[in-house]
mmCIF file of C-alpha atoms in Angstrom:
data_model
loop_
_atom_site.group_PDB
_atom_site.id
_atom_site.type_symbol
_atom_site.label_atom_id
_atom_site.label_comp_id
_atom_site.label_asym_id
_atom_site.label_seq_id
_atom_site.Cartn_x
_atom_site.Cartn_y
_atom_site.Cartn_z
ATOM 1 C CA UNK A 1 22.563 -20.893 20.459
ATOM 2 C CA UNK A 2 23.509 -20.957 16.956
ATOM 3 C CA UNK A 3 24.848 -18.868 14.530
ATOM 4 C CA UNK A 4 21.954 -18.882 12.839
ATOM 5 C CA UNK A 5 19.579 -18.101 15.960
ATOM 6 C CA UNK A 6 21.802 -15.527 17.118
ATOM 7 C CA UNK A 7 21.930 -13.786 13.409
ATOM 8 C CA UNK A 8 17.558 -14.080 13.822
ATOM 9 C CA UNK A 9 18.152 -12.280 17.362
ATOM 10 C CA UNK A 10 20.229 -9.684 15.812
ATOM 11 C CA UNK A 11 17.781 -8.860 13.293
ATOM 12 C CA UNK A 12 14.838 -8.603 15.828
ATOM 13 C CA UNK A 13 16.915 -6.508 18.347
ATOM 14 C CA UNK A 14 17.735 -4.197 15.044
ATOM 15 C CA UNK A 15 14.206 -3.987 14.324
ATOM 16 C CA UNK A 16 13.021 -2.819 17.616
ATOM 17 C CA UNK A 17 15.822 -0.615 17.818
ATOM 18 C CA UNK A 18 14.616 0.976 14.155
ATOM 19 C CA UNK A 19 10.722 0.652 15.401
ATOM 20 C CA UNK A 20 11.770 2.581 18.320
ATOM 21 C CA UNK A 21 14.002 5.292 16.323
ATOM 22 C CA UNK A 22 11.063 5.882 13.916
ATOM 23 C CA UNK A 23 8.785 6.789 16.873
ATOM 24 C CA UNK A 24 11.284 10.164 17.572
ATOM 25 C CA UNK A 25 12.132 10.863 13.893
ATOM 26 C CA UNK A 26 7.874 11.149 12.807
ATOM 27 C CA UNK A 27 8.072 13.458 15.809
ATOM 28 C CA UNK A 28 10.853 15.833 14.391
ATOM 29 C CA UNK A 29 9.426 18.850 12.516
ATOM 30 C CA UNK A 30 10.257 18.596 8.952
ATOM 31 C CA UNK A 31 9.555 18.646 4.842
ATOM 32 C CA UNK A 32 10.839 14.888 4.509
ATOM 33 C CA UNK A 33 7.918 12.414 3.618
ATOM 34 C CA UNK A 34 7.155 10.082 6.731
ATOM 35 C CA UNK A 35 7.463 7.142 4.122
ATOM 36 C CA UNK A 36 11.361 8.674 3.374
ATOM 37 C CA UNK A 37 11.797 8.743 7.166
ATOM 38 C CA UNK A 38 11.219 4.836 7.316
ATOM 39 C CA UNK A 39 12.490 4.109 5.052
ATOM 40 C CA UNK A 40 16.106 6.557 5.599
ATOM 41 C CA UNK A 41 15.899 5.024 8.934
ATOM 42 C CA UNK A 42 15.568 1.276 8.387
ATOM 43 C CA UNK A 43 18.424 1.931 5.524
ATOM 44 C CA UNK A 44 20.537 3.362 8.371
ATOM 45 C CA UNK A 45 20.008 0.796 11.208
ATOM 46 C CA UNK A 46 20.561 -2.174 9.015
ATOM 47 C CA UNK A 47 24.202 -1.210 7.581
ATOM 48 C CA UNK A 48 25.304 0.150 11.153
ATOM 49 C CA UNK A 49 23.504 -2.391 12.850
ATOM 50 C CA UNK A 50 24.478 -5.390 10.774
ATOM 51 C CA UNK A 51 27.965 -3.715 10.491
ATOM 52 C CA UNK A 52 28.594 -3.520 14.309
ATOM 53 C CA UNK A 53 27.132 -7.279 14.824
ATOM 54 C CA UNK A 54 29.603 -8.685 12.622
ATOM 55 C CA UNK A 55 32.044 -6.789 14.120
ATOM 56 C CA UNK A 56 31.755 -7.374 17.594
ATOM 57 C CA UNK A 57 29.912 -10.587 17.418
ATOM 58 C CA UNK A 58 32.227 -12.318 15.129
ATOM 59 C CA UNK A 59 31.265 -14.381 11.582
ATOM 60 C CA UNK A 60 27.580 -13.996 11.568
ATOM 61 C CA UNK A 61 25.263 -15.052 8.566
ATOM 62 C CA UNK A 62 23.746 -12.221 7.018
ATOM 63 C CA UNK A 63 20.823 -13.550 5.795
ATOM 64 C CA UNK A 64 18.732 -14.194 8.848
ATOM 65 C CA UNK A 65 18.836 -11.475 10.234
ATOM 66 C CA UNK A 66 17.917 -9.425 7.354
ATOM 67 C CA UNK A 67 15.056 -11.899 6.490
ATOM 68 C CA UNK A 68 13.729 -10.748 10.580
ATOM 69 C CA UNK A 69 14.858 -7.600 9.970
ATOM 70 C CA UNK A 70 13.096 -6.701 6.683
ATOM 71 C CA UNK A 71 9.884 -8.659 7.535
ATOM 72 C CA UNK A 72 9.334 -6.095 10.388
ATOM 73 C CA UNK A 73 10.354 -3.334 8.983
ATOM 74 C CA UNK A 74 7.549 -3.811 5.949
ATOM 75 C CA UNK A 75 4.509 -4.635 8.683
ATOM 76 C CA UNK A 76 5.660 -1.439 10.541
ATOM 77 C CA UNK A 77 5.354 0.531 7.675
ATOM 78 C CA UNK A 78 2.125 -1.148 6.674
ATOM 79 C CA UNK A 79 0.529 -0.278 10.067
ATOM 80 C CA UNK A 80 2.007 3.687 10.062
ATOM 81 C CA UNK A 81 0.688 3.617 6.131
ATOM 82 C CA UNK A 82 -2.716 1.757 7.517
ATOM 83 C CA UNK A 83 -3.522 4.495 10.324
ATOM 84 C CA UNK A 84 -1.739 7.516 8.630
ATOM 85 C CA UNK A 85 -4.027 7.174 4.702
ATOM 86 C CA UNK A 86 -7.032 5.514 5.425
ATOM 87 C CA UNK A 87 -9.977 7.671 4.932
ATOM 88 C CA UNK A 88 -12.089 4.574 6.331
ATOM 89 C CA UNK A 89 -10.586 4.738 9.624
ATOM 90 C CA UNK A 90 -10.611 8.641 10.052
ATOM 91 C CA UNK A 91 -14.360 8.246 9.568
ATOM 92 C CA UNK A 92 -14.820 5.471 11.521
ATOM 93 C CA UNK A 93 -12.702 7.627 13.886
ATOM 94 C CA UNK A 94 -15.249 10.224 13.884
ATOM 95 C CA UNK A 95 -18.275 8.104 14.117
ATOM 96 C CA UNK A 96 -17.381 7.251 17.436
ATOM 97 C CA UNK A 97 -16.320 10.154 18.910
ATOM 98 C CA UNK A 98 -19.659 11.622 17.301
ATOM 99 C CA UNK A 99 -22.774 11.704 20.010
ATOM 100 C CA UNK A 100 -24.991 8.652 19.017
ATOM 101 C CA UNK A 101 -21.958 7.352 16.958
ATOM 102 C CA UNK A 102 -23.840 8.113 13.782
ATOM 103 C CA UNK A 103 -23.724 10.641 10.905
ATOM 104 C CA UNK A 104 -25.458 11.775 7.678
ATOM 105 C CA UNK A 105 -23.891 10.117 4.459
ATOM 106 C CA UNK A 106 -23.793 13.680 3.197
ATOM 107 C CA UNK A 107 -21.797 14.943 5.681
ATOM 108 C CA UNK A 108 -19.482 12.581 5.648
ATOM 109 C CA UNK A 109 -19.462 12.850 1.614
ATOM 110 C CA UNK A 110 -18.655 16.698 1.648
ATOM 111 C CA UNK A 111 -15.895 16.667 5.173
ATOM 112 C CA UNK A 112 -14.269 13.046 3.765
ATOM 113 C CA UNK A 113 -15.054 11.873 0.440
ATOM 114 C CA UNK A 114 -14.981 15.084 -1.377
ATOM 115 C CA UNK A 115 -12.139 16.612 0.571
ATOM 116 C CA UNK A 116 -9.722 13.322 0.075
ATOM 117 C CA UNK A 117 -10.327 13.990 -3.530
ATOM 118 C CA UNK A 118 -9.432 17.480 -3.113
ATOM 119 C CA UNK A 119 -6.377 16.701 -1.394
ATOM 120 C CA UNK A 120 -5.376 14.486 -3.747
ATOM 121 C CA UNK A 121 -5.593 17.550 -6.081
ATOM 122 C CA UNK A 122 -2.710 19.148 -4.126
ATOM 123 C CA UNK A 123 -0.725 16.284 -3.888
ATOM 124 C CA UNK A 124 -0.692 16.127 -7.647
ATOM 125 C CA UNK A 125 0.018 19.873 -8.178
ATOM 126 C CA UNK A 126 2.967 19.323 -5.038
ATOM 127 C CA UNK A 127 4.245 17.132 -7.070
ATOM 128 C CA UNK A 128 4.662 19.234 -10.355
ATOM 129 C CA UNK A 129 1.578 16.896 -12.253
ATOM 130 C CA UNK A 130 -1.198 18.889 -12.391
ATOM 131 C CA UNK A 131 -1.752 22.565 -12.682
ATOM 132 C CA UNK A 132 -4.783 24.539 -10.968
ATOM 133 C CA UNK A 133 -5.128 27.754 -13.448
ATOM 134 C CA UNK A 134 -6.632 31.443 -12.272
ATOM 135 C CA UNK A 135 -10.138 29.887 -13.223
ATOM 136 C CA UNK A 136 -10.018 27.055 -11.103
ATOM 137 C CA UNK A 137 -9.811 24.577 -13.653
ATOM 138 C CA UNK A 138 -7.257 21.632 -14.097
ATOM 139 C CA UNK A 139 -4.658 20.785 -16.598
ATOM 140 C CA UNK A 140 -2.223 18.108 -16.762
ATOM 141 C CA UNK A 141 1.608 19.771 -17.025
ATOM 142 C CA UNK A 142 4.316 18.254 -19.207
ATOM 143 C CA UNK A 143 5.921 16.472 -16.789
ATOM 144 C CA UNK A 144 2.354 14.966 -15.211
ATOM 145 C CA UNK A 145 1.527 13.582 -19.324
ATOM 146 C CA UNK A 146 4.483 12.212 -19.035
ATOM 147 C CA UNK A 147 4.107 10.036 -15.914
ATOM 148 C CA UNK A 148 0.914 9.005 -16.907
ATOM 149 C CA UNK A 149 2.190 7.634 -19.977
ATOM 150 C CA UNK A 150 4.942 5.823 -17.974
ATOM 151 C CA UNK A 151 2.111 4.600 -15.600
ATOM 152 C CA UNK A 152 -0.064 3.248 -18.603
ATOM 153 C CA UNK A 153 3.328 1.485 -19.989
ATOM 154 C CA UNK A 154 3.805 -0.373 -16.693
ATOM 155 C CA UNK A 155 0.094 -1.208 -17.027
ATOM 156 C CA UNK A 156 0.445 -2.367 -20.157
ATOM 157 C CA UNK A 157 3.315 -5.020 -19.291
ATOM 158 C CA UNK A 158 1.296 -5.960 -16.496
ATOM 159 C CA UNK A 159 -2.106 -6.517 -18.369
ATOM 160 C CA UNK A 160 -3.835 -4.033 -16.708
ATOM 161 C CA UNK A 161 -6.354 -2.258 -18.660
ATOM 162 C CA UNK A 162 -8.144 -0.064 -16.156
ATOM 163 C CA UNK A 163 -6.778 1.183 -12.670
ATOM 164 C CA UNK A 164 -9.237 2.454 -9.867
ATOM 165 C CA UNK A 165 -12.638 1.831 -8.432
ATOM 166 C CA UNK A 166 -14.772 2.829 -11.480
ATOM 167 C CA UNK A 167 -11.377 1.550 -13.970
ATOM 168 C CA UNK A 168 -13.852 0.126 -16.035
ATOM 169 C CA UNK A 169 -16.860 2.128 -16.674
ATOM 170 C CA UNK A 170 -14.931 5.359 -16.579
ATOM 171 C CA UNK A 171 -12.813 3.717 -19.472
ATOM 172 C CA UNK A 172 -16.021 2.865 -21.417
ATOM 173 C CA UNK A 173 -17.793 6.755 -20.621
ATOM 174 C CA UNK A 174 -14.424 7.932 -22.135
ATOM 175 C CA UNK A 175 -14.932 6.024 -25.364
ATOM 176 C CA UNK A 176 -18.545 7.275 -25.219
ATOM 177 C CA UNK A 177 -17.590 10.511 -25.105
ATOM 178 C CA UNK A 178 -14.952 10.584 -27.812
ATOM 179 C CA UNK A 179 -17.075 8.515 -30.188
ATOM 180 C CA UNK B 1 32.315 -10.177 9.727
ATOM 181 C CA UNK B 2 29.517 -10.904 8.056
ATOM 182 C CA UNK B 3 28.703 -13.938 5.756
ATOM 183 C CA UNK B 4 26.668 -12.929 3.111
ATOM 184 C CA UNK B 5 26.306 -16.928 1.908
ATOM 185 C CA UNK B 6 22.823 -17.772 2.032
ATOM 186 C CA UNK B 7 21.923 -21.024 2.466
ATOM 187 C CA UNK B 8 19.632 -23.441 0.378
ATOM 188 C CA UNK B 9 16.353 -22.567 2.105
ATOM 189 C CA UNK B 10 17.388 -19.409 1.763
ATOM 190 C CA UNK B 11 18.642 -19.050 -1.512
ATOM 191 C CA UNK B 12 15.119 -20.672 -2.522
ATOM 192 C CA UNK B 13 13.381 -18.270 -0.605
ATOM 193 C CA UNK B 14 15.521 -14.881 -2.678
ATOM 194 C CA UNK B 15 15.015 -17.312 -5.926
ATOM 195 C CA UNK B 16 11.158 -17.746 -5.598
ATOM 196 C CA UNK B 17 11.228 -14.012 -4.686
ATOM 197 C CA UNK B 18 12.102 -12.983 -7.563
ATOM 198 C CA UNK B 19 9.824 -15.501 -9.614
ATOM 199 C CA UNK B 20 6.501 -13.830 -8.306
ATOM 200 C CA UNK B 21 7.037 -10.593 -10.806
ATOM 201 C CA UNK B 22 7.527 -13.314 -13.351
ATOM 202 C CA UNK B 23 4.662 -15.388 -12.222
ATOM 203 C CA UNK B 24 2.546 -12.216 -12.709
ATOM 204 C CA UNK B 25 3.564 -11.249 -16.215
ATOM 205 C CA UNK B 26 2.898 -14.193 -17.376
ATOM 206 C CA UNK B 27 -0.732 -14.544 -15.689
ATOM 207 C CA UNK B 28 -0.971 -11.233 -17.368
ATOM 208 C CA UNK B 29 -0.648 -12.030 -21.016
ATOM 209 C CA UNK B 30 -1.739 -14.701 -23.498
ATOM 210 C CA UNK B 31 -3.725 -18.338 -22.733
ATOM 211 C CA UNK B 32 -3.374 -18.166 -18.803
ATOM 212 C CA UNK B 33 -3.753 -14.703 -18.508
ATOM 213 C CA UNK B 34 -6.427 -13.990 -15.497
ATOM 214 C CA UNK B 35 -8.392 -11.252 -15.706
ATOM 215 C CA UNK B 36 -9.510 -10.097 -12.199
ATOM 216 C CA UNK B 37 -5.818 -8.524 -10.786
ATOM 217 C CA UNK B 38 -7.091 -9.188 -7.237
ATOM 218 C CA UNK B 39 -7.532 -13.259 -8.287
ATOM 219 C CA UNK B 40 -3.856 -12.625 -10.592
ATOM 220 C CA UNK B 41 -1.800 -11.828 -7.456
ATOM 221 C CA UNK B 42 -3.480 -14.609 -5.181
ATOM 222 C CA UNK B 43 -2.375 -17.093 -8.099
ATOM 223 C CA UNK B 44 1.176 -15.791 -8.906
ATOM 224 C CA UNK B 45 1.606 -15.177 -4.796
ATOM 225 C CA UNK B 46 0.381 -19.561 -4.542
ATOM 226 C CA UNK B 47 2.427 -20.055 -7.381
ATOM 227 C CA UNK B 48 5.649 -18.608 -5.718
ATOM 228 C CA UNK B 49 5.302 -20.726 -2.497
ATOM 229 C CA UNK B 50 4.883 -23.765 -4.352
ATOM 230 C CA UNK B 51 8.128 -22.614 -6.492
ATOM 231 C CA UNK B 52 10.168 -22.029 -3.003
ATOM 232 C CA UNK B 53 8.416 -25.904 -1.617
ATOM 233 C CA UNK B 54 9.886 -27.209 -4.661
ATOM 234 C CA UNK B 55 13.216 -25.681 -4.830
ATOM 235 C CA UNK B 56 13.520 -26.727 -0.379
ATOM 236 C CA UNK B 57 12.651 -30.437 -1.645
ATOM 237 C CA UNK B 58 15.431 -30.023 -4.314
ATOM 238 C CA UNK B 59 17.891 -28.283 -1.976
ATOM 239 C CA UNK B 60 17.116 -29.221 1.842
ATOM 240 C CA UNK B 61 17.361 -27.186 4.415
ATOM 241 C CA UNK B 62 19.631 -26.917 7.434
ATOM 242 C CA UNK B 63 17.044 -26.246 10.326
ATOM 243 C CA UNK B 64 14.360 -24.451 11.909
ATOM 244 C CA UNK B 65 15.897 -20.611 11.727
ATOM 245 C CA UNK B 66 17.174 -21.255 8.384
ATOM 246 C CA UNK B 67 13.141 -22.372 7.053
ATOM 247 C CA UNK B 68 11.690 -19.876 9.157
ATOM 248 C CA UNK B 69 14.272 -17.111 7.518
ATOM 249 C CA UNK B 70 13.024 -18.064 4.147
ATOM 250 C CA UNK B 71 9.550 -17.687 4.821
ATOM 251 C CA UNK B 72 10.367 -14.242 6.247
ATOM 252 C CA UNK B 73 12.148 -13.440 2.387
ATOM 253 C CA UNK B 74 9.370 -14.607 0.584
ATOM 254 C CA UNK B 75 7.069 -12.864 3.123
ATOM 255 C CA UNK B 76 8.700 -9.452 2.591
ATOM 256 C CA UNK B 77 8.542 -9.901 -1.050
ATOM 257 C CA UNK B 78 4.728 -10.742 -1.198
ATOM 258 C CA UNK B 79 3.804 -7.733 0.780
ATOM 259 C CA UNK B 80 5.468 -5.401 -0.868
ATOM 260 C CA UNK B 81 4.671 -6.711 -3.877
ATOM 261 C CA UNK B 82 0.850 -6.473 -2.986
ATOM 262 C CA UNK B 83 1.294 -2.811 -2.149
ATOM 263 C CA UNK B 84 2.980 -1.988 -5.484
ATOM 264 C CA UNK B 85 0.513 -4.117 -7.637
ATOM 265 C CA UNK B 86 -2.781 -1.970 -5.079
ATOM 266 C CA UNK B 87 -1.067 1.101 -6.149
ATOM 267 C CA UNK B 88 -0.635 -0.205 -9.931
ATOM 268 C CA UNK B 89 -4.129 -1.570 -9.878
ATOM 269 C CA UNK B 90 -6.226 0.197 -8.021
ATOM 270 C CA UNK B 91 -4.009 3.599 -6.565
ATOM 271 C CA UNK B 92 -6.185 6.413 -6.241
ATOM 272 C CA UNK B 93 -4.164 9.169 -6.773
ATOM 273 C CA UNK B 94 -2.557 7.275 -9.734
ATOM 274 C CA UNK B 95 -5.873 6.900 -11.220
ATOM 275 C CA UNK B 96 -6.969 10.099 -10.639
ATOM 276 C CA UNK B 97 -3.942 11.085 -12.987
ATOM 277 C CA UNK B 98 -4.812 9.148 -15.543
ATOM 278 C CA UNK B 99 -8.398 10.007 -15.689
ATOM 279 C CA UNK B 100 -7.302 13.778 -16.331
ATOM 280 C CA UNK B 101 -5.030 12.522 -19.055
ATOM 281 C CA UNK B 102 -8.265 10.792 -20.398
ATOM 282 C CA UNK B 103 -10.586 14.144 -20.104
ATOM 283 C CA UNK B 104 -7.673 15.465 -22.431
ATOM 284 C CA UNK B 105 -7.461 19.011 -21.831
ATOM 285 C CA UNK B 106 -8.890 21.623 -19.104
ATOM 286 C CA UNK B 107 -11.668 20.164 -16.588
ATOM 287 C CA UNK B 108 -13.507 21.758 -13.609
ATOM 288 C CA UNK B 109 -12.759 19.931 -10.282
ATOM 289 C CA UNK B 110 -16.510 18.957 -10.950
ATOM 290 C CA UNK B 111 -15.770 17.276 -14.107
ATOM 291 C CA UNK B 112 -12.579 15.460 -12.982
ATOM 292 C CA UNK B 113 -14.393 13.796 -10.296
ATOM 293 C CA UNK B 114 -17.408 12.515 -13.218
ATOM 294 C CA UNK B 115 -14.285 11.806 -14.965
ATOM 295 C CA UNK B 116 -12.818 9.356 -12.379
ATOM 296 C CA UNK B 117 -15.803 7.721 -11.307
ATOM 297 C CA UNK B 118 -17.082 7.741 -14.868
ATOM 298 C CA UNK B 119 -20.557 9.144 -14.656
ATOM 299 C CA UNK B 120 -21.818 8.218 -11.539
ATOM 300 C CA UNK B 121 -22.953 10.762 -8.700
ATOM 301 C CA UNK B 122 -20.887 11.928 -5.924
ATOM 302 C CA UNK B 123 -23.433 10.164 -3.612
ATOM 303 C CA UNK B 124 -22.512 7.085 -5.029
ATOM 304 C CA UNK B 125 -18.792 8.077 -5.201
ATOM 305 C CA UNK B 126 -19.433 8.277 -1.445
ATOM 306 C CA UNK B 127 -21.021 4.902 -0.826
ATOM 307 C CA UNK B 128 -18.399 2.835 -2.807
ATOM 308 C CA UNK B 129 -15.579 5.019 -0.852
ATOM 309 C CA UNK B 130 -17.455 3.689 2.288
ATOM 310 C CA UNK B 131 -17.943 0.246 1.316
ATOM 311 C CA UNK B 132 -15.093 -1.656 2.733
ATOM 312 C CA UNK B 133 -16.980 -0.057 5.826
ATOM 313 C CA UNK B 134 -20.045 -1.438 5.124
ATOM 314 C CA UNK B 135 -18.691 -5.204 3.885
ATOM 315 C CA UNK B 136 -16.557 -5.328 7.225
ATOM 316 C CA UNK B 137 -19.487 -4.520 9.251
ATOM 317 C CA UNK B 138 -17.860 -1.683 11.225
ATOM 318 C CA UNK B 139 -20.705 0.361 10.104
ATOM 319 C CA UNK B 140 -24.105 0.297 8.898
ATOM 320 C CA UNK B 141 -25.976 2.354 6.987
ATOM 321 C CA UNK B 142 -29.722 3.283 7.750
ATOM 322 C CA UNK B 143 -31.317 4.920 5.195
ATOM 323 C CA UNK B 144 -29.071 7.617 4.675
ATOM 324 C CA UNK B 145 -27.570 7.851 8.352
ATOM 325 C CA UNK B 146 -24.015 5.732 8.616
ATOM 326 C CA UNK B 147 -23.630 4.337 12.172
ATOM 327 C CA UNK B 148 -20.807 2.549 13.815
ATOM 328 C CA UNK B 149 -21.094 -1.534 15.171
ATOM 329 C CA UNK B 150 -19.226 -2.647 17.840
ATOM 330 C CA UNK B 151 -16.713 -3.958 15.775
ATOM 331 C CA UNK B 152 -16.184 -0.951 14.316
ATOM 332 C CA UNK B 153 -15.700 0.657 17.489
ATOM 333 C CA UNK B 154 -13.123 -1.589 18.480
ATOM 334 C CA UNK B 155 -11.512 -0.993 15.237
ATOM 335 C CA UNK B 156 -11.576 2.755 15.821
ATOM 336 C CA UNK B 157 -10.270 2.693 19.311
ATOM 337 C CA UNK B 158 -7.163 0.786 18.132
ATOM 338 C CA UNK B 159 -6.525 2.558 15.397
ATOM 339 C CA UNK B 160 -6.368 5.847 17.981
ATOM 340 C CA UNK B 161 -4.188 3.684 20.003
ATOM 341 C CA UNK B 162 -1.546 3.463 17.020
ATOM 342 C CA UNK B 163 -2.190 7.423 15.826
ATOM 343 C CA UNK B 164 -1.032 7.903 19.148
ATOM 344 C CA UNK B 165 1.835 5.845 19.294
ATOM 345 C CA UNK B 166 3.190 7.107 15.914
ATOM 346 C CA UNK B 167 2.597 10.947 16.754
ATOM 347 C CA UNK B 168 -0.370 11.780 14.210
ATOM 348 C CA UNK B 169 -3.202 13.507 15.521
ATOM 349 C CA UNK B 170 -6.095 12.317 16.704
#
């Protein structure tokens, strides 16, 4: 085998060691984001990991086994990300387990569509962005104007003129409705 | 001990890496500017490989591991450069942000939501939400009753599998 092979195998055996790690830590009770616990944990295995190869292995190329290493790392995260977010799948989810496999579009619009955008509400005001006031009405805070200035900026650079689904036609009610 | 040399391939590989955020800016701006961001990313993403086939003609390679390595780099790159430029592009959360910043002062959740999907009802809010659904044919809709296909199902029972595996309820 050579050195390069054996730096690929190191990688791979890291991986499966961190895809295996993740598995208990998603399981432990906590406030940490499950992104920050893949991330924290993939961080961790790789220095140790790569650390103790070279140590007890001998000269090993880095490279390779960071190139195996990081590739899995991102599909993992992809897949948790894919199952853990989509509001497609929880409904197709439910469909199924539904007798007849079939619902109403109105159900699903009030117990899916509506609710994700209500709990994208909260995750705004967790994060400090938006304000819910005694009425029940929204405002943006300081610090939420300023991130979506920051976002627009990035936009900007990257010619982007309109983000979402409706990007477009929301932009052009908006002039509408200053004009 | 580690050797943190790369070699050619991979050196390429971290060179045409870093070429696909540059690729994209300048598809973003000026005569060669694409509009659709969806078609943008495809071209700057084809655009990096051919950088990293021209730079392995230039440099060589040393074998097998070392090619397959580099295609891992670039690999790594391109996916999670696609999930930055989704988020950029088309986040929802993000552009629920900046449709509030658009309303421009206090709106009713009612509003916000007219707001984001400028104008159009929550009905159709719903069916565009659903529409990946409908376009992969794991569902169908009937009138106004959404049913599952059999792909769908399949879909579903796998993705139950990995809710399972990962410790997220059912």
């Amino acid at each position: 085998m050579t050195l390069d092979t054996l730096s690929l195998v190191v990688g791979l055996g890291l991986f499966v060691l961190h895809a295996l790690l993740t598995l208990v830590l998603l399981r432990v009770p906590g406030s940490l984001s499950p992104v920050l616990r893949h991330g924290g944990c993939a961080l961790a295995v790789h220095v140790a990991g790569m650390l103790a190869a070279g140590w007890w292995l001998g000269p090993l190329p880095y490279w390779p086994a960071c190139a195996v290493f990081a590739f899995g790392s991102v599909v993992w995260l992809f897949a948790y990300s894919g199952v853990y977010k989509s509001v497609c799948l929880r409904i197709l989810g439910r469909l199924v387990v539904t007798p007849g496999e079939q619902l109403a579009l109105e159900q699903l619009t009030e117990q899916y569509v509506l609710a994700e955008f209500k709990d994208r509400t909260q995750v705004l005001q967790l994060m400090g962005l938006v304000d819910q006031q005694g009425d029940g009405m929204f405002l943006l805070t300081a610090k939420g104007a300023q991130t979506a200035r920051w976002i627009q900026q990035i936009q900007r650079w990257f010619g982007i003129q309109h983000s979402g689904l409706y990007g477009a036609t929301a932009a052009a009610t908006g002039q509408e409705n200053g004009s | 001990m580690l050797d943190f040399t790369p070699s050619p391939a991979i050196f390429s590989a971290l060179l045409s890496s870093a070429s696909l955020p540059a690729f994209l800016l300048l598809l973003s701006h000026g005569p060669w500017k694409i509009a659709a961001p969806g078609h943008r990313f495809i071209c700057a993403t084809f655009l990096s490989l051919c950088c990293w086939g021209c730079l392995l003609i230039l440099t060589g390679w040393s074998g097998l591991t070392d090619l397959v390595a580099g295609f891992l780099i670039l690999a790594t790159t391109i996916l999670a450069g696609f999930t930055l430029w989704t988020l950029l592009a088309w986040g929802f959360t993000l552009s629920m942000l900046l449709a509030l910043q658009a309303a421009g002062g206090r709106v009713s959740l009612t509003e916000w939501i007219a707001r984001y999907t400028g104008g159009q009802t929550i009905d159709r809010f719903a069916l565009d939400r659903l529409g990946v659904l409908f376009r992969a044919r794991f569902a169908v809709l009937r009138g106004k009753i959404v049913t599952v296909t059999a792909h769908g199902r399949l879909v579903a029972r796998v993705s139950f599998l990995l809710r399972s595996l990962f410790g997220l309820p059912a």
